[in-house]
Amino acid sequence: MVFAMQQTYDVIIIGAGPAGTSFARVAAHGGLDVLVIDKRKELGSPVRCGEGIGAHWEGKIKLPLHGGAIAYKIDGAKCFAPNGKTLKTQTPETKGYVLERKIFDKYLAIEAARAGAHILPKTIATELVKENGKPAGVKARTFDDEVLEFRAPLVVSAEGMEAKIAREAGFADAVAGLYDTDTCFEYEMANVECEPLIEIWFSNLYAKRGYVWVFPKAKDVANVGVGIGGDLNEHPKERLDKFIKAHPERFKNAEVVEVKAGNIWVGPPLKELVKDNFMVIGTAAHQVDPIHGGGMALAIEAGVIAAETALKAARAKDFSKRALGEYETRWRAAEEGKLAKRLRLRKVLELFTDEDFNRVFELLDEKDLERVLNGDFKPVVSKVLLKRPSLLKVLKALI
Amino acid sequence: MAVDITKSKCVYCGGCVAACPVLALTLFETRVVCDEAKCISCGTCVRACPMQAIKLKNKK
Ligand SMILES: Cc1cc2nc3c(=O)[nH]c(=O)nc-3n(C[C@H](O)[C@H](O)[C@H](O)COP(=O)(O)OP(=O)(O)OC[C@H]3O[C@@H](n4cnc5c(N)ncnc54)[C@H](O)[C@@H]3O)c2cc1C
Ligand code: SF4
Ligand code: SF4
């Protein structure tokens, strides 16, 4: 939107990340008058992401990836035990891309604008506006430092981790408790040799309750990062630097071309996703994979489902919690079971000592790793327990 | 009560904002601002910050 700032819409979306712009694209395409505001002057920047996305999502999110947004095509994943033993898997789920988020996020915004959505960058939502106790819009400060009030019968929080307006709207569990948050630090580095594989390094020394990742963006460029349990009071940058120093062969010529940091939710999704006149989507709704902290694809999927529900609600002129609840039901049916399984797996991995990781890697083959990734824990746990009954204590939660 | 943010360390990731239980912090693109009237000096943001950029004001 350039001129003639209109102040009433069918829906106002806070946040132009993957969740918000995907919602906007579908809602505008369906005929709604849509406004997306984002406080960033440059959408997608600063990047706080490893930028990995599975190829299987391409069909699911109903949007082919823009060529320019793809940095590198990935053929599979390689997991490293603390002692260096590796397991490789090349399932459809582990094939994918490492993206250039700055291009990807802007591309999603452009697609939303093409569908008819209004986009307002460098504009921060500062306050939820209520009418008769129910959400009716937001107060926002624009880049002209103007304070405006935008009104709509539906407000959508796609705010990512901060989720301030969502919390103001009563979604108290949208706060990022430190136990369920991974705190992350990442370098994008040139001159790091890579295969087209996502690398996941398990280690309590470098990444307690998380992992070190190497996500290649070219054959000699990679996002090298670490995420660790947020309540540990350890410093992710120190851990990552230590990891890099411990692998001098790999990183001897590495040059840092970008520094990225951020926190990501790795716990369960919000207890409620909608209230009267309000929806929460994406990472603001804690829709994140608790194993790898991936949230882009889930954010897009939630945005699409929520927008489809909003279109129905608009036709019926009913934005009550009950009417918007269809989004919550559909999203939970699609994703919650799988995410709950992965959260259980996370809780078990959190208990693993380095010794446990080494032993388990010794016993598993690539097929087993695929089973674990698919949530089929039973045969793998039985196999491990047969050889290492002492691991029962940590593994019993998976049976 | 309030916190001090070392601007030179901050990468504007918003991790502190997400963790603050009383919504005292706001990230204005590249600037974190603490609402002194709301802050309860709980230290959660200090632990959440991946860059060690925050300190409680009274505990320098
Ligand atoms: C270090 C790290 C690595 C990660 N790696 C991966 C990965 O490899 N793959 C993956 O899929 N995911 C990864 N994630 C997670 C992924 O980045 C998020 O899940 C994803 O960006 C969520 O999209 P979203 O649209 O919900 O929110 P975001 O992308 O966070 O977008 C939210 C937007 O809302 C805006 N906003 C917030 N509050 C306001 C307000 N009050 N007013 C105006 N605008 C506002 C913000 O400026 C932002 O642009 C990683 C996260 C971190 C921290
Ligand atoms: S000390 Fe606690 S209340 Fe104050 S800004 Fe930090 S997290 Fe918020
Ligand atoms: S968590 Fe730290 S680095 Fe991130 S915005 Fe807050 S002060 Fe800055």
Coordinates of C-alpha atoms and ligand atoms in Angstrom, one line a residue:
Chain A
M1 CA 0.0 0.0 0.0
V2 CA 1.5 3.3 -1.0
F3 CA -1.1 6.0 -0.8
A4 CA -4.5 6.4 0.8
M5 CA -4.1 4.4 4.0
Q6 CA -7.4 2.8 4.5
Q7 CA -8.2 1.9 8.1
T8 CA -10.8 -0.8 8.0
Y9 CA -10.2 -4.3 6.6
D10 CA -11.7 -7.8 6.7
V11 CA -8.7 -9.1 8.5
I12 CA -5.5 -7.7 9.9
I13 CA -2.4 -9.9 10.1
I14 CA 0.5 -9.1 12.4
G15 CA 3.7 -10.4 11.0
A16 CA 4.9 -10.9 7.5
G17 CA 6.9 -14.1 8.1
P18 CA 5.9 -17.3 6.2
A19 CA 2.8 -17.8 8.4
G20 CA 1.4 -14.3 7.9
T21 CA 2.0 -13.9 4.2
S22 CA 0.7 -17.4 3.5
F23 CA -2.5 -16.5 5.3
A24 CA -2.7 -13.2 3.5
R25 CA -2.2 -14.8 0.1
V26 CA -5.0 -17.4 0.5
A27 CA -7.4 -14.9 2.2
A28 CA -6.9 -12.2 -0.4
H29 CA -7.2 -14.7 -3.2
G30 CA -10.6 -15.7 -1.7
G31 CA -11.7 -12.1 -1.9
L32 CA -11.0 -10.7 1.6
D33 CA -9.7 -7.2 2.1
V34 CA -6.4 -8.1 3.9
L35 CA -3.7 -6.0 5.6
V36 CA -0.4 -7.5 6.8
I37 CA 1.8 -5.3 8.9
D38 CA 5.4 -6.1 9.9
K39 CA 7.8 -4.0 11.9
R40 CA 10.7 -5.0 9.8
K41 CA 11.8 -2.6 7.1
E42 CA 13.3 -5.6 5.2
L43 CA 11.1 -8.7 5.3
G44 CA 13.0 -11.8 6.2
S45 CA 15.9 -9.9 7.8
P46 CA 17.6 -10.4 10.2
V47 CA 17.5 -14.1 9.5
R48 CA 17.1 -16.3 12.5
C49 CA 16.9 -19.6 10.8
G50 CA 19.0 -22.6 9.6
E51 CA 16.9 -22.2 6.4
G52 CA 16.3 -25.9 5.9
I53 CA 12.9 -27.1 4.5
G54 CA 11.8 -30.6 3.5
A55 CA 10.9 -31.2 -0.2
H56 CA 7.7 -33.1 0.8
W57 CA 6.3 -29.8 2.0
E58 CA 6.2 -28.3 -1.5
G59 CA 3.1 -30.2 -2.4
K60 CA 1.5 -29.8 1.0
I61 CA 1.8 -26.0 1.1
K62 CA 0.4 -25.5 -2.3
L63 CA 3.1 -23.2 -3.5
P64 CA 6.1 -24.1 -5.7
L65 CA 9.3 -22.7 -4.2
H66 CA 10.6 -19.7 -6.1
G67 CA 13.9 -20.7 -7.8
G68 CA 15.8 -17.7 -6.4
A69 CA 14.8 -18.6 -2.9
I70 CA 16.6 -22.0 -3.1
A71 CA 20.2 -21.8 -2.2
Y72 CA 21.0 -25.6 -2.4
K73 CA 19.2 -28.8 -3.0
I74 CA 19.6 -31.4 -0.3
D75 CA 19.6 -35.2 -0.8
G76 CA 19.3 -36.4 2.7
A77 CA 20.5 -36.1 6.3
K78 CA 23.6 -37.3 8.1
C79 CA 23.6 -37.7 11.9
F80 CA 26.8 -37.7 13.9
A81 CA 27.3 -39.4 17.3
P82 CA 29.6 -37.7 19.7
N83 CA 32.4 -40.2 18.8
G84 CA 32.0 -39.3 15.1
K85 CA 30.1 -42.3 14.0
T86 CA 27.6 -41.3 11.3
L87 CA 24.2 -42.5 10.1
K88 CA 22.8 -41.3 6.8
T89 CA 19.2 -41.3 5.6
Q90 CA 17.7 -40.3 2.3
T91 CA 14.0 -40.6 2.8
P92 CA 11.6 -38.3 1.1
E93 CA 11.3 -36.4 4.4
T94 CA 15.0 -35.7 4.5
K95 CA 15.3 -34.5 0.9
G96 CA 14.7 -30.8 0.6
Y97 CA 16.3 -27.4 0.3
V98 CA 18.3 -24.9 2.1
L99 CA 16.7 -21.6 1.4
E100 CA 17.7 -18.0 1.2
R101 CA 15.2 -16.7 3.8
K102 CA 15.6 -13.0 2.8
I103 CA 14.4 -13.9 -0.7
F104 CA 11.9 -16.6 0.4
D105 CA 10.1 -14.3 2.8
K106 CA 9.9 -11.4 0.4
Y107 CA 8.7 -13.8 -2.4
L108 CA 5.9 -15.0 -0.1
A109 CA 5.0 -11.3 0.5
I110 CA 5.0 -10.6 -3.2
E111 CA 2.7 -13.5 -3.9
A112 CA 0.4 -12.2 -1.2
A113 CA 0.4 -8.8 -2.8
R114 CA -0.2 -10.3 -6.2
A115 CA -3.3 -12.0 -4.7
G116 CA -4.5 -8.6 -3.6
A117 CA -3.2 -8.3 0.0
H118 CA -2.0 -4.9 1.4
I119 CA 1.4 -5.1 2.9
L120 CA 2.8 -2.5 5.3
P121 CA 6.4 -3.0 6.4
K122 CA 8.3 -1.1 9.1
T123 CA 5.0 -0.8 11.0
I124 CA 4.8 -2.2 14.5
A125 CA 1.5 -3.3 16.1
T126 CA 1.8 -1.8 19.6
E127 CA -1.6 -2.6 21.1
L128 CA -4.7 -4.8 20.6
V129 CA -7.8 -2.7 20.1
K130 CA -10.9 -4.2 21.7
E131 CA -14.6 -3.5 21.3
N132 CA -17.1 -4.9 23.9
G133 CA -14.2 -6.8 25.3
K134 CA -13.4 -8.5 22.0
P135 CA -10.5 -8.0 19.5
A136 CA -11.4 -5.4 16.9
G137 CA -8.1 -4.2 15.5
V138 CA -4.6 -3.0 16.4
K139 CA -2.9 0.2 17.2
A140 CA 0.2 0.6 15.1
R141 CA 3.1 2.9 14.6
T142 CA 4.0 3.4 10.9
F143 CA 7.4 4.3 9.4
D144 CA 6.2 7.9 9.2
D145 CA 6.0 7.6 13.0
E146 CA 2.3 8.0 12.7
V147 CA 0.1 6.2 15.2
L148 CA -2.8 4.6 13.5
E149 CA -5.7 2.4 14.5
F150 CA -6.6 -0.4 12.0
R151 CA -9.9 -2.1 12.5
A152 CA -11.1 -5.5 11.4
P153 CA -13.5 -8.2 12.7
L154 CA -10.6 -10.6 12.6
V155 CA -7.1 -10.1 13.9
V156 CA -4.4 -12.8 13.2
S157 CA -1.2 -13.1 15.2
A158 CA 1.6 -14.4 13.0
E159 CA 4.2 -12.7 15.2
G160 CA 6.7 -15.5 15.6
M161 CA 8.4 -16.1 18.9
E162 CA 7.6 -12.7 20.4
A163 CA 3.8 -13.2 20.2
K164 CA 3.1 -10.0 22.2
I165 CA -0.3 -9.1 20.8
A166 CA -1.3 -12.8 21.1
R167 CA -0.4 -12.7 24.7
E168 CA -2.3 -9.5 25.1
A169 CA -5.3 -11.2 23.5
G170 CA -5.2 -13.8 26.3
F171 CA -3.0 -16.6 24.9
A172 CA -0.9 -16.7 28.1
D173 CA 1.0 -19.8 27.1
A174 CA 2.5 -18.0 24.0
V175 CA 5.3 -16.9 26.3
A176 CA 8.6 -18.6 25.6
G177 CA 9.4 -20.5 28.8
L178 CA 13.1 -21.2 28.8
Y179 CA 12.8 -25.0 29.4
D180 CA 10.9 -25.3 26.1
T181 CA 13.1 -22.9 24.2
D182 CA 16.3 -23.6 22.4
T183 CA 18.7 -20.7 22.3
C184 CA 20.7 -20.6 19.1
F185 CA 23.7 -19.1 17.4
E186 CA 24.8 -19.5 13.8
Y187 CA 27.4 -18.5 11.4
E188 CA 26.9 -18.5 7.6
M189 CA 30.4 -19.5 6.4
A190 CA 32.1 -19.7 3.1
N191 CA 35.0 -22.2 2.4
V192 CA 33.4 -25.0 4.3
E193 CA 33.3 -28.2 2.2
C194 CA 29.8 -29.8 2.1
E195 CA 28.0 -32.7 0.6
P196 CA 24.4 -32.0 -0.3
L197 CA 23.3 -33.4 3.1
I198 CA 21.9 -31.8 6.2
E199 CA 24.3 -32.6 9.1
I200 CA 23.0 -33.0 12.6
W201 CA 25.7 -33.4 15.3
F202 CA 24.6 -34.7 18.7
S203 CA 26.8 -33.8 21.6
N204 CA 26.4 -32.8 25.2
L205 CA 29.7 -31.0 25.1
Y206 CA 28.6 -28.6 22.3
A207 CA 24.9 -28.8 22.3
K208 CA 23.3 -30.0 25.5
R209 CA 19.6 -30.7 24.9
G210 CA 20.0 -29.6 21.3
Y211 CA 22.3 -30.2 18.4
V212 CA 24.9 -28.6 16.1
W213 CA 23.8 -28.3 12.5
V214 CA 25.6 -27.8 9.2
F215 CA 23.1 -26.9 6.5
P216 CA 24.9 -26.4 3.1
K217 CA 23.9 -23.4 1.0
A218 CA 26.4 -24.3 -1.7
K219 CA 29.1 -26.9 -2.0
D220 CA 31.4 -24.7 -0.1
V221 CA 29.0 -22.5 1.9
A222 CA 27.0 -23.5 5.0
N223 CA 24.9 -22.3 7.9
V224 CA 26.8 -23.7 10.9
G225 CA 24.8 -23.3 14.0
V226 CA 24.0 -24.6 17.5
G227 CA 20.8 -24.8 19.6
I228 CA 21.0 -25.6 23.3
G229 CA 18.4 -25.8 26.0
G230 CA 17.4 -22.3 27.0
D231 CA 17.3 -22.9 30.7
L232 CA 20.9 -24.2 30.9
N233 CA 22.5 -20.8 31.1
E234 CA 25.1 -21.8 28.6
H235 CA 26.2 -19.6 25.8
P236 CA 25.5 -20.9 22.3
K237 CA 28.2 -18.8 20.7
E238 CA 30.9 -20.2 23.0
R239 CA 29.7 -23.7 22.3
L240 CA 29.7 -23.2 18.5
D241 CA 33.2 -21.7 18.6
K242 CA 34.4 -24.7 20.6
F243 CA 32.8 -27.0 18.0
I244 CA 34.5 -25.2 15.2
K245 CA 37.9 -25.2 16.9
A246 CA 37.5 -29.0 17.5
H247 CA 37.2 -29.5 13.8
P248 CA 40.2 -27.6 12.3
E249 CA 40.4 -29.7 9.1
R250 CA 36.8 -28.8 8.1
F251 CA 36.9 -25.2 9.1
K252 CA 40.5 -24.1 8.6
N253 CA 39.6 -21.8 5.6
A254 CA 36.2 -20.8 6.8
E255 CA 35.1 -17.2 6.6
V256 CA 32.1 -15.9 8.4
V257 CA 29.8 -14.0 6.0
E258 CA 26.8 -13.6 8.3
V259 CA 26.1 -13.9 12.0
K260 CA 22.6 -15.1 13.0
A261 CA 21.1 -15.8 16.4
G262 CA 17.6 -16.4 17.8
N263 CA 15.5 -18.6 20.0
I264 CA 13.1 -21.2 18.9
W265 CA 10.3 -23.0 20.7
V266 CA 10.7 -26.8 21.0
G267 CA 7.8 -27.6 23.3
P268 CA 4.1 -28.4 22.6
P269 CA 1.8 -26.1 20.6
L270 CA -0.5 -23.6 22.3
K271 CA -3.5 -25.1 24.2
E272 CA -5.9 -22.9 22.2
L273 CA -5.3 -21.5 18.7
V274 CA -8.4 -19.2 18.4
K275 CA -10.6 -17.0 20.4
D276 CA -13.5 -14.8 19.3
N277 CA -12.2 -12.5 16.5
F278 CA -8.6 -13.8 16.9
M279 CA -6.4 -16.5 15.5
V280 CA -2.8 -17.4 16.2
I281 CA -0.7 -19.1 13.5
G282 CA 2.9 -20.3 13.0
T283 CA 5.6 -20.0 15.5
A284 CA 3.5 -17.6 17.6
A285 CA 1.2 -20.6 18.1
H286 CA 4.3 -22.7 18.9
Q287 CA 3.7 -24.8 15.8
V288 CA 7.3 -26.0 15.6
D289 CA 8.9 -29.4 15.3
P290 CA 10.4 -30.2 18.7
I291 CA 13.1 -32.3 17.3
H292 CA 14.8 -30.0 14.8
G293 CA 13.1 -26.7 15.6
G294 CA 11.8 -26.4 12.0
G295 CA 8.9 -24.0 11.8
M296 CA 8.7 -22.6 8.3
A297 CA 6.6 -25.3 6.7
L298 CA 4.3 -25.7 9.7
A299 CA 3.8 -21.9 9.7
I300 CA 2.8 -21.9 6.0
E301 CA 0.5 -24.9 6.5
A302 CA -1.2 -23.2 9.5
G303 CA -1.5 -20.0 7.5
V304 CA -3.2 -21.7 4.7
I305 CA -5.7 -23.7 6.9
A306 CA -6.5 -20.6 9.0
A307 CA -7.2 -18.5 5.9
E308 CA -9.5 -21.1 4.5
T309 CA -11.4 -21.1 7.7
A310 CA -11.4 -17.3 7.8
L311 CA -13.0 -17.3 4.3
K312 CA -15.8 -19.4 5.5
A313 CA -16.2 -17.3 8.6
A314 CA -16.4 -14.2 6.5
R315 CA -19.1 -15.7 4.3
A316 CA -21.1 -16.6 7.3
K317 CA -20.2 -13.2 9.0
D318 CA -19.4 -15.2 12.1
F319 CA -15.9 -14.7 13.6
S320 CA -16.8 -16.4 16.9
K321 CA -14.3 -18.8 18.5
R322 CA -16.6 -21.6 17.5
A323 CA -16.6 -20.6 13.8
L324 CA -12.8 -20.1 13.8
G325 CA -12.3 -23.3 15.6
E326 CA -12.4 -25.2 12.3
Y327 CA -8.8 -24.1 11.8
E328 CA -7.8 -25.5 15.1
T329 CA -9.5 -28.8 14.5
R330 CA -8.0 -29.2 11.1
W331 CA -4.5 -28.2 12.1
R332 CA -4.5 -30.5 15.1
A333 CA -5.8 -33.4 13.0
A334 CA -3.0 -32.8 10.5
E335 CA 0.0 -32.2 12.7
E336 CA -0.6 -32.6 16.4
G337 CA -0.2 -36.4 16.7
K338 CA 3.1 -36.4 14.8
L339 CA 4.4 -33.4 16.8
A340 CA 3.5 -35.1 20.1
K341 CA 5.4 -38.2 19.1
R342 CA 8.4 -36.1 18.2
L343 CA 8.2 -34.2 21.5
R344 CA 8.4 -37.6 23.3
L345 CA 11.4 -38.4 21.3
R346 CA 12.9 -35.1 22.2
K347 CA 12.4 -35.7 25.9
V348 CA 14.2 -39.0 25.6
L349 CA 17.1 -37.5 23.6
E350 CA 17.5 -34.9 26.3
L351 CA 18.3 -37.6 28.8
F352 CA 21.0 -39.2 26.6
T353 CA 24.6 -39.0 27.8
D354 CA 27.3 -38.9 25.1
E355 CA 27.9 -42.5 25.9
D356 CA 24.2 -43.4 25.3
F357 CA 24.4 -41.6 21.9
N358 CA 27.5 -43.6 21.0
R359 CA 26.0 -46.9 22.0
V360 CA 22.7 -46.3 20.2
F361 CA 24.5 -45.2 17.0
E362 CA 26.6 -48.4 17.2
L363 CA 23.4 -50.5 17.2
L364 CA 21.3 -48.7 14.6
D365 CA 21.4 -48.8 10.9
E366 CA 19.9 -46.4 8.4
K367 CA 16.6 -48.2 8.2
D368 CA 16.3 -47.8 12.0
L369 CA 16.9 -44.1 11.7
E370 CA 14.2 -43.8 9.1
R371 CA 11.8 -45.6 11.5
V372 CA 12.6 -43.2 14.3
L373 CA 12.1 -40.2 12.1
N374 CA 8.7 -41.6 11.1
G375 CA 7.7 -42.1 14.7
D376 CA 7.9 -45.9 14.5
F377 CA 9.9 -46.2 17.8
K378 CA 8.9 -49.7 18.9
P379 CA 11.0 -52.0 16.7
V380 CA 14.1 -49.7 17.2
V381 CA 13.7 -49.5 20.9
S382 CA 13.3 -53.3 21.1
K383 CA 16.5 -53.8 19.1
V384 CA 18.5 -51.4 21.3
L385 CA 17.2 -52.9 24.5
L386 CA 18.1 -56.4 23.4
K387 CA 21.7 -55.4 23.3
R388 CA 21.7 -52.7 25.9
P389 CA 19.0 -53.4 28.5
S390 CA 20.5 -50.7 30.7
L391 CA 19.1 -48.1 28.4
L392 CA 15.5 -49.1 29.5
K393 CA 15.4 -46.2 32.0
V394 CA 15.8 -43.5 29.3
L395 CA 14.0 -45.3 26.5
K396 CA 10.9 -46.4 28.3
A397 CA 9.0 -43.3 27.4
L398 CA 9.1 -44.3 23.8
I399 CA 7.5 -47.7 24.3
Chain B
M1 CA 13.2 -1.8 37.5
A2 CA 14.8 -2.4 34.3
V3 CA 17.5 -4.1 32.2
D4 CA 20.5 -2.7 30.3
I5 CA 21.1 -3.8 26.7
T6 CA 24.5 -3.7 25.2
K7 CA 23.6 -2.5 21.8
S8 CA 26.9 -3.6 20.3
K9 CA 26.2 -7.2 21.2
C10 CA 22.5 -7.3 20.3
V11 CA 21.5 -8.9 17.0
Y12 CA 17.8 -7.9 17.3
C13 CA 16.6 -11.5 17.5
G14 CA 13.7 -10.8 19.9
G15 CA 14.6 -13.8 22.1
C16 CA 14.4 -11.6 25.2
V17 CA 11.0 -10.2 24.2
A18 CA 9.6 -13.7 23.7
A19 CA 10.8 -14.9 27.1
C20 CA 9.8 -11.9 29.2
P21 CA 6.8 -13.1 31.3
V22 CA 5.4 -9.6 31.8
L23 CA 5.6 -8.1 28.3
A24 CA 8.1 -5.5 29.5
L25 CA 10.3 -5.6 26.4
T26 CA 9.6 -4.4 22.9
L27 CA 11.9 -4.9 19.9
F28 CA 11.7 -1.9 17.5
E29 CA 13.5 -3.5 14.6
T30 CA 17.0 -3.0 15.9
R31 CA 16.4 -1.5 19.3
V32 CA 15.1 -3.4 22.4
V33 CA 13.3 -1.1 24.8
C34 CA 12.4 -2.0 28.4
D35 CA 9.2 -0.6 30.0
E36 CA 10.6 0.1 33.5
A37 CA 7.1 0.2 35.0
K38 CA 6.5 -3.4 33.9
C39 CA 9.9 -5.0 34.5
I40 CA 10.1 -7.2 37.6
S41 CA 13.8 -7.8 37.4
C42 CA 13.3 -11.6 37.1
G43 CA 16.3 -12.1 34.9
T44 CA 14.6 -14.4 32.4
C45 CA 15.6 -12.2 29.5
V46 CA 19.2 -12.3 30.7
R47 CA 19.2 -16.1 30.4
A48 CA 17.3 -16.1 27.2
C49 CA 19.6 -13.8 25.3
P50 CA 21.9 -15.9 22.9
M51 CA 24.3 -13.0 22.7
Q52 CA 24.8 -12.2 26.4
A53 CA 23.7 -8.7 25.6
I54 CA 21.4 -8.1 28.6
K55 CA 22.1 -7.4 32.3
L56 CA 19.8 -6.4 35.1
K57 CA 20.3 -2.8 35.9
N58 CA 21.0 -3.0 39.6
K59 CA 23.4 -6.0 39.2
K60 CA 26.1 -4.7 37.0
Ligands
LIG1 C1 18.4 -20.3 14.9 C2 17.1 -20.8 14.3 C3 17.2 -21.7 13.3 C4 16.1 -22.2 12.7 N1 16.2 -23.1 11.7 C5 15.1 -23.5 11.0 C6 15.2 -24.3 9.8 O1 16.3 -24.7 9.4 N2 14.0 -24.6 9.2 C7 12.8 -24.2 9.6 O2 11.8 -24.6 8.9 N3 12.7 -23.4 10.6 C8 13.8 -23.0 11.3 N4 13.6 -22.2 12.4 C9 12.3 -21.7 12.8 C10 11.8 -20.7 11.8 O3 12.6 -19.6 11.6 C11 10.4 -20.2 12.3 O4 9.6 -21.2 12.7 C12 9.6 -19.5 11.2 O5 10.3 -18.3 10.8 C13 8.2 -19.2 11.7 O6 7.5 -18.4 10.8 P1 6.4 -17.4 11.3 O7 5.8 -16.7 10.1 O8 5.5 -18.1 12.2 O9 7.2 -16.3 12.2 P2 8.4 -15.4 11.8 O10 9.1 -15.8 10.6 O11 9.2 -15.2 13.1 O12 7.7 -14.0 11.4 C14 7.1 -13.2 12.4 C15 7.1 -11.8 11.9 O13 6.3 -11.0 12.7 C16 6.8 -9.7 12.9 N5 6.3 -9.2 14.1 C17 6.3 -9.7 15.4 N6 5.6 -8.9 16.2 C18 5.2 -7.8 15.5 C19 4.4 -6.7 15.9 N7 4.0 -6.5 17.1 N8 4.2 -5.8 14.9 C20 4.6 -6.0 13.6 N9 5.3 -7.1 13.3 C21 5.6 -8.0 14.2 C22 8.3 -10.0 12.9 O14 9.0 -8.8 12.6 C23 8.5 -11.1 11.9 O15 8.8 -10.6 10.6 C24 14.8 -21.7 13.1 C25 14.7 -20.8 14.1 C26 15.9 -20.3 14.7 C27 15.8 -19.3 15.8
SF4_2 S1 14.1 -8.9 33.9 FE1 12.3 -10.1 33.7 S2 10.6 -8.6 33.7 FE2 12.5 -7.5 33.3 S3 12.6 -7.3 31.1 FE3 13.8 -9.1 31.7 S4 12.4 -10.8 31.5 FE4 11.1 -9.0 31.6
SF4_3 S1 17.8 -11.6 23.1 FE1 19.7 -10.5 23.2 S2 20.4 -10.4 21.1 FE2 18.2 -10.9 21.0 S3 17.1 -9.0 20.8 FE3 17.2 -9.5 23.0 S4 19.1 -8.4 23.7 FE4 19.2 -8.5 21.5

